Coordinates of C-alpha atoms and ligand atoms in Angstrom, one line a residue:
M1 CA 1.0 2.4 4.6
V2 CA -1.4 4.5 2.8
D3 CA -3.3 6.8 4.7
S4 CA -6.5 4.9 3.7
A5 CA -5.0 1.2 5.1
I6 CA -4.3 2.9 8.3
A7 CA -7.4 4.4 8.7
A8 CA -9.3 1.0 7.9
M9 CA -7.1 -1.2 10.2
A10 CA -8.4 1.5 13.1
Q11 CA -11.8 1.0 11.8
F12 CA -11.9 -2.5 12.4
A13 CA -10.5 -2.5 15.4
A14 CA -12.9 -0.3 16.5
S15 CA -16.1 -1.4 14.6
G16 CA -17.1 -4.0 17.3
H17 CA -16.7 -6.3 14.8
V18 CA -13.8 -7.9 15.9
A19 CA -14.6 -11.5 16.0
N20 CA -13.9 -15.0 14.3
S21 CA -15.3 -16.5 11.5
H22 CA -17.9 -19.3 10.8
G23 CA -20.2 -17.8 13.8
A24 CA -24.0 -17.1 14.0
F25 CA -23.5 -13.4 15.1
A26 CA -23.2 -10.5 13.3
A27 CA -19.8 -9.7 14.1
S28 CA -18.6 -13.0 12.9
A29 CA -20.4 -12.6 9.3
E30 CA -18.4 -9.3 9.2
C31 CA -15.4 -11.4 9.9
D32 CA -16.5 -13.6 6.8
A33 CA -16.8 -10.7 4.7
L34 CA -13.8 -9.1 5.1
V35 CA -12.0 -12.2 4.4
A36 CA -14.4 -12.8 0.9
R37 CA -13.4 -9.2 0.4
A38 CA -9.7 -9.4 0.4
R39 CA -9.6 -12.6 -1.4
E40 CA -11.8 -10.8 -4.0
V41 CA -9.4 -7.5 -4.0
V42 CA -6.3 -9.2 -4.4
G43 CA -7.5 -11.6 -7.0
R44 CA -8.3 -8.7 -8.8
L45 CA -4.6 -7.3 -8.4
Y46 CA -3.3 -10.3 -9.4
G47 CA -5.8 -10.9 -12.4
A48 CA -6.4 -14.3 -10.9
S49 CA -9.5 -16.0 -9.5
A50 CA -10.3 -14.7 -6.0
D51 CA -11.0 -18.7 -4.9
G52 CA -7.1 -19.4 -5.3
V53 CA -6.1 -16.3 -2.5
W54 CA -5.1 -17.4 0.4
F55 CA -3.0 -15.2 3.0
G56 CA 0.0 -15.9 5.4
A57 CA 2.0 -14.0 8.0
N58 CA 4.1 -12.7 5.1
M59 CA 5.7 -14.3 2.0
T60 CA 8.2 -16.6 3.7
T61 CA 5.9 -17.9 5.7
A62 CA 3.1 -18.7 3.3
T63 CA 5.7 -19.9 1.0
F64 CA 7.2 -22.3 4.0
A65 CA 3.8 -23.5 4.1
F66 CA 3.1 -24.0 0.4
T67 CA 6.3 -26.1 -0.4
R68 CA 6.0 -28.2 2.7
A69 CA 2.6 -29.4 1.0
I70 CA 4.5 -29.4 -2.1
A71 CA 6.7 -31.7 -0.7
A72 CA 4.4 -34.4 -0.2
S73 CA 3.8 -34.8 -4.0
L74 CA 7.4 -35.1 -5.2
E75 CA 9.3 -38.1 -5.2
P76 CA 12.8 -39.2 -5.6
G77 CA 14.4 -38.2 -8.9
D78 CA 12.3 -35.1 -9.3
R79 CA 13.5 -31.7 -9.9
V80 CA 13.0 -27.8 -8.6
V81 CA 14.4 -25.5 -10.7
G82 CA 14.9 -22.2 -9.2
T83 CA 17.3 -19.3 -9.8
R84 CA 20.5 -17.2 -7.9
L85 CA 18.6 -13.9 -8.5
D86 CA 16.0 -14.9 -6.0
H87 CA 15.3 -13.8 -2.3
D88 CA 15.9 -16.3 -0.1
G89 CA 12.6 -17.0 0.5
N90 CA 11.9 -18.0 -2.8
V91 CA 15.2 -20.5 -2.7
W92 CA 15.6 -22.2 0.8
T93 CA 11.7 -22.5 1.1
W94 CA 12.5 -24.9 -2.0
R95 CA 15.6 -26.4 -0.8
R96 CA 14.1 -27.6 2.6
A97 CA 11.3 -28.6 0.7
A98 CA 13.7 -30.6 -1.9
D99 CA 15.9 -31.7 1.0
D100 CA 12.9 -33.1 2.9
V101 CA 11.9 -35.7 0.1
G102 CA 15.4 -36.2 -1.3
V103 CA 15.1 -34.2 -5.0
D104 CA 17.1 -32.0 -6.8
H105 CA 17.1 -28.1 -6.2
V106 CA 18.7 -26.4 -9.0
L107 CA 19.6 -23.0 -9.5
A108 CA 20.4 -20.8 -12.6
S109 CA 23.0 -18.4 -12.8
F110 CA 22.3 -14.8 -13.7
D111 CA 24.8 -12.1 -15.4
V112 CA 27.2 -10.7 -12.4
A113 CA 28.4 -7.8 -14.5
T114 CA 24.5 -6.6 -15.4
G115 CA 22.7 -8.5 -12.8
R116 CA 20.5 -9.7 -15.7
L117 CA 19.0 -13.2 -15.9
A118 CA 18.8 -14.8 -18.5
A119 CA 15.6 -17.1 -19.7
E120 CA 17.9 -19.3 -21.3
S121 CA 20.1 -19.9 -18.2
V122 CA 17.0 -21.2 -16.4
I123 CA 15.4 -22.9 -19.4
D124 CA 18.7 -24.7 -19.7
L125 CA 18.0 -26.2 -16.3
I126 CA 14.2 -27.6 -17.2
D127 CA 14.2 -31.3 -18.2
E128 CA 11.3 -33.6 -18.1
R129 CA 12.4 -34.7 -14.2
T130 CA 10.9 -30.9 -13.5
R131 CA 8.1 -30.7 -11.3
W132 CA 8.2 -27.0 -10.6
V133 CA 10.2 -23.6 -11.3
A134 CA 10.4 -20.9 -8.5
I135 CA 11.2 -17.7 -10.3
G136 CA 11.0 -14.2 -8.9
A137 CA 9.5 -11.5 -11.0
A138 CA 12.0 -8.9 -10.1
S139 CA 15.1 -8.8 -7.9
N140 CA 14.7 -7.2 -4.6
L141 CA 18.6 -6.5 -4.4
L142 CA 19.4 -5.5 -8.4
G143 CA 16.0 -4.6 -9.5
T144 CA 16.1 -6.5 -12.6
I145 CA 13.3 -8.0 -14.0
P146 CA 13.3 -11.3 -15.8
D147 CA 11.2 -12.7 -18.8
V148 CA 9.1 -14.9 -16.4
R149 CA 6.8 -15.8 -19.2
R150 CA 9.6 -17.5 -21.8
V151 CA 10.7 -19.5 -18.7
A152 CA 6.9 -20.7 -17.9
D153 CA 6.6 -21.5 -21.5
A154 CA 9.2 -23.9 -21.1
A155 CA 8.2 -25.4 -17.6
H156 CA 4.6 -26.0 -19.1
A157 CA 5.9 -27.5 -22.4
V158 CA 7.5 -30.5 -19.8
G159 CA 4.5 -30.2 -17.5
A160 CA 6.0 -28.3 -14.7
H161 CA 4.4 -26.0 -12.5
V162 CA 5.6 -22.3 -12.1
F163 CA 6.0 -20.5 -8.9
V164 CA 6.7 -16.9 -8.8
D165 CA 7.6 -14.2 -6.1
A166 CA 6.2 -10.9 -6.9
V167 CA 7.3 -9.4 -3.8
A168 CA 9.7 -6.9 -5.4
F169 CA 7.5 -6.7 -8.7
A170 CA 4.0 -6.3 -7.5
P171 CA 4.7 -2.6 -6.0
H172 CA 6.0 -1.3 -9.8
R173 CA 4.3 -3.5 -12.4
R174 CA 0.8 -5.0 -13.0
V175 CA 0.7 -8.9 -12.1
D176 CA -1.2 -10.6 -14.4
V177 CA -0.9 -14.5 -13.6
A178 CA -1.7 -15.2 -16.8
A179 CA 0.6 -12.9 -18.6
L180 CA 3.4 -14.1 -16.4
G181 CA 2.3 -18.2 -16.9
A182 CA 2.2 -18.4 -13.0
D183 CA 0.5 -21.5 -11.3
A184 CA 1.0 -19.6 -8.0
I185 CA 2.1 -16.2 -7.1
V186 CA 2.7 -14.3 -3.7
S187 CA 3.4 -11.3 -2.6
S188 CA 3.5 -8.9 0.5
A189 CA 1.2 -6.1 1.0
Y190 CA 3.9 -4.2 2.8
K191 CA 5.5 -3.6 -0.5
W192 CA 2.4 -2.0 -1.8
Y193 CA 1.3 0.5 0.7
G194 CA -0.2 -2.1 2.9
P195 CA 0.0 -4.1 6.4
H196 CA 2.3 -7.1 7.1
V197 CA 0.2 -9.9 5.5
G198 CA 1.4 -12.2 2.9
A199 CA -1.3 -12.8 0.0
M200 CA -0.8 -15.9 -1.9
W201 CA -2.5 -17.3 -5.0
V202 CA -2.6 -20.9 -6.3
R203 CA -4.3 -21.9 -9.3
P204 CA -7.4 -23.5 -7.6
D205 CA -7.1 -27.2 -9.1
L206 CA -3.6 -27.1 -7.8
L207 CA -4.7 -25.9 -4.6
E208 CA -6.8 -28.8 -4.1
G209 CA -4.8 -31.4 -4.6
L210 CA -2.3 -30.0 -2.1
P211 CA -2.3 -31.6 1.4
A212 CA -2.1 -28.8 3.5
Y213 CA -0.6 -28.9 6.9
K214 CA -4.0 -28.1 8.8
V215 CA -5.4 -29.2 12.1
R216 CA -8.9 -31.4 11.9
P217 CA -11.8 -28.9 12.6
A218 CA -10.0 -26.2 9.9
E219 CA -11.8 -26.5 6.0
N220 CA -11.5 -29.2 4.0
E221 CA -11.5 -27.5 0.9
G222 CA -10.4 -24.1 -0.7
P223 CA -8.0 -21.6 0.1
S224 CA -8.4 -20.9 3.6
R225 CA -6.7 -24.8 4.3
F226 CA -3.6 -22.9 4.2
E227 CA -4.6 -20.3 6.5
T228 CA -3.5 -21.8 9.6
G229 CA -5.3 -20.7 12.9
T230 CA -7.5 -17.0 13.3
P231 CA -6.7 -14.6 10.5
N232 CA -5.6 -11.5 10.9
Y233 CA -8.7 -9.7 10.8
E234 CA -7.2 -6.0 11.2
G235 CA -4.4 -7.0 8.8
L236 CA -6.7 -7.8 6.0
A237 CA -9.1 -5.0 6.6
A238 CA -6.0 -2.3 5.7
L239 CA -4.8 -5.0 2.7
V240 CA -8.2 -4.3 1.0
A241 CA -7.6 -0.5 1.5
A242 CA -4.1 -0.7 0.3
A243 CA -5.4 -3.1 -2.8
E244 CA -7.8 -0.9 -3.8
F245 CA -5.2 2.4 -3.5
V246 CA -2.9 0.4 -5.9
L247 CA -5.7 -0.1 -8.0
E248 CA -7.3 3.3 -8.3
M249 CA -4.4 5.1 -8.7
G250 CA -3.2 2.7 -11.1
I251 CA -0.1 0.7 -11.4
D252 CA 1.4 2.5 -14.4
A253 CA 0.6 5.9 -12.8
L254 CA 2.3 4.8 -9.4
R255 CA 5.3 3.7 -12.0
A256 CA 5.3 6.8 -13.8
I257 CA 5.7 8.6 -10.3
E258 CA 8.6 6.4 -9.4
E259 CA 10.6 6.1 -12.8
A260 CA 10.7 10.0 -12.6
T261 CA 12.3 10.1 -8.9
F262 CA 14.3 7.1 -9.4
A263 CA 16.3 8.1 -13.1
P264 CA 18.3 11.2 -11.3
L265 CA 18.9 8.7 -8.6
L266 CA 20.6 6.2 -11.1
A267 CA 22.3 8.7 -13.2
G268 CA 23.6 10.5 -10.1
L269 CA 24.9 7.8 -8.4
Q270 CA 27.0 7.2 -11.7
T271 CA 28.6 10.3 -11.4
I272 CA 29.9 10.2 -7.9
D273 CA 33.7 8.9 -7.8
R274 CA 34.3 5.8 -5.9
V275 CA 30.4 5.0 -6.4
R276 CA 30.1 1.5 -7.5
I277 CA 26.7 0.2 -9.0
Y278 CA 25.7 -3.3 -9.1
G279 CA 23.2 -4.6 -11.4
P280 CA 22.1 -2.6 -14.3
L281 CA 23.0 1.2 -15.1
D282 CA 19.7 1.6 -17.4
L283 CA 16.0 1.8 -16.6
V284 CA 14.9 -0.9 -18.9
D285 CA 13.2 -3.8 -17.3
R286 CA 14.0 -3.2 -14.0
T287 CA 12.7 -1.5 -10.9
P288 CA 13.6 1.5 -9.2
T289 CA 15.6 -0.2 -6.6
V290 CA 19.3 0.3 -6.8
S291 CA 22.3 -0.9 -5.1
F292 CA 26.1 0.4 -4.5
V293 CA 28.8 0.3 -2.6
V294 CA 31.2 3.3 -1.7
D295 CA 34.6 1.7 -2.7
G296 CA 36.6 0.7 0.6
Q297 CA 33.7 1.6 3.0
H298 CA 31.9 -1.4 4.4
P299 CA 28.3 -1.0 3.6
D300 CA 27.3 -1.0 7.0
L301 CA 29.0 2.3 8.0
T302 CA 27.6 3.6 4.7
A303 CA 24.4 3.1 5.4
A304 CA 24.9 4.5 9.2
A305 CA 26.3 7.5 7.8
L306 CA 23.2 8.0 5.7
A307 CA 20.7 7.1 9.0
E308 CA 23.0 10.2 10.7
R309 CA 21.0 12.3 7.9
D310 CA 18.0 10.8 8.3
I311 CA 18.3 9.0 5.3
A312 CA 17.0 5.5 5.2
V313 CA 18.6 2.7 3.0
W314 CA 19.5 -1.0 3.3
S315 CA 22.9 -2.5 3.9
G316 CA 23.8 -6.2 3.5
N317 CA 22.3 -8.5 0.8
S318 CA 18.7 -8.0 1.7
Y319 CA 18.4 -11.8 2.0
A320 CA 19.4 -12.5 -1.6
V321 CA 21.9 -14.9 -0.1
E322 CA 22.8 -16.3 -3.5
I323 CA 23.4 -12.9 -5.4
G324 CA 25.7 -11.8 -2.5
D325 CA 27.5 -14.8 -3.5
S326 CA 27.4 -14.8 -7.1
L327 CA 28.3 -11.0 -6.7
G328 CA 31.4 -12.2 -4.1
V329 CA 29.9 -9.0 -1.6
N330 CA 28.5 -11.0 0.7
E331 CA 32.1 -11.2 2.4
H332 CA 32.7 -7.8 2.7
G333 CA 29.3 -6.9 4.0
G334 CA 27.0 -6.9 0.7
V335 CA 25.9 -3.6 -0.8
V336 CA 23.9 -0.4 0.3
R337 CA 20.6 -0.7 -1.4
A338 CA 18.1 2.6 -2.0
G339 CA 14.3 1.9 -3.3
V340 CA 12.1 4.4 -4.6
V341 CA 8.1 4.3 -4.2
A342 CA 6.0 6.8 -4.8
Y343 CA 6.0 9.0 -2.0
V344 CA 9.8 9.3 -2.2
D345 CA 10.3 12.5 -3.8
D346 CA 13.1 14.9 -6.0
H347 CA 13.9 16.5 -2.8
D348 CA 14.9 12.8 -0.9
I349 CA 17.1 11.9 -3.8
E350 CA 19.0 15.4 -3.9
R351 CA 19.4 14.7 0.0
L352 CA 20.7 11.1 -0.9
L353 CA 22.8 11.9 -3.8
D354 CA 24.4 14.8 -1.7
A355 CA 25.1 12.6 1.3
V356 CA 26.7 9.6 -0.6
A357 CA 28.8 12.3 -2.2
A358 CA 29.9 13.8 0.7
I359 CA 30.7 10.5 2.4
A360 CA 32.8 9.6 -0.9
R361 CA 34.6 12.1 -0.6
T362 CA 35.9 11.2 2.9
Ligands
PLP1 C1 11.4 -10.7 -3.6 C2 11.5 -11.1 -2.2 N1 11.0 -12.4 -2.1 C3 10.3 -12.1 -0.9 C4 10.6 -11.2 0.4 C5 10.2 -11.8 1.6 O1 9.0 -11.3 1.6 P1 8.5 -11.3 3.3 O2 9.2 -10.4 4.4 O3 7.1 -11.1 3.2 O4 8.3 -12.5 4.2 C6 10.9 -10.2 -0.1 C7 11.2 -9.1 1.5 O5 12.2 -8.0 0.9 C8 11.3 -9.9 -1.2 O6 11.5 -8.4 -1.1

């Protein structure tokens, strides 16, 4: 977390205003004001209206709440379209909802050679029966950024709605719901220097029509209908500070820092014998995330060898189950994934490249 978010969380906890919403006393009013501030700042971050913003424990939990409510609006014969490039949080959440009501859930394939998802492969699956299209704005495993807007236009042309998973996109690119054509969008604040809170926006007119799974005393209108139970106020305090950090720094400035660091990583990995990169080898339409394997070595072993050198990478499929299946790597332990954000520096990249080269020589 960025320092200002850590401080905001601590300050809230020590403020004497740790209460609950909708009380007659001052501490409660502070809690109400904090939630309103959080909706407002996420609205600004997403280029969206504050009255469509609601919070959940994380993307996955919020999305399950959302798709469970959507399920009630689906009918046999309807179709939900997703993609194989997506994190399972945007695949299985929809599959479970589709299965609950017996509707089709179909997934568009991406090009395994490049890791790119052509808009056409999603558009080809969109038909008159399609109610929702669920698409990731960036792949958390391969970093590729599909043309969400083209897909959204095709979906809207048949009256379908578009749900965008922006978890791997929001830390690196400006989220703009109008430009993306999103009817609903979600990201996780912990990916953009904030706390572990999921932030969803749903077009307010759509939101009002959805039957939220909520208890009776909870509000019947507005985005809080989807926020079951007491909000994570200290998390929201940190989220406000993190969102303000991103807005004040400017996502383009953050992106420039990341790309300057990431370019040598991508180039350097390509020069190491026995390293095989998955996904694109260029910097076009991608986030600073790269997946690779050292030929003949289980990704868990590579990650463990890097961890011994105090380098943090992930091994496995990072919950991008469909990508792992499509690439045929799931049965071999997946891949090693390294990512850059603004606090990763050139020295970190040198250490990673030196370590991978040393591991690949053994
Ligand atoms: C693209 C993408 N979608 C969804 C998720 C799930 O997010 P959460 O951990 O907030 O449930 C992640 C997590 O890494 C992700 O990268």
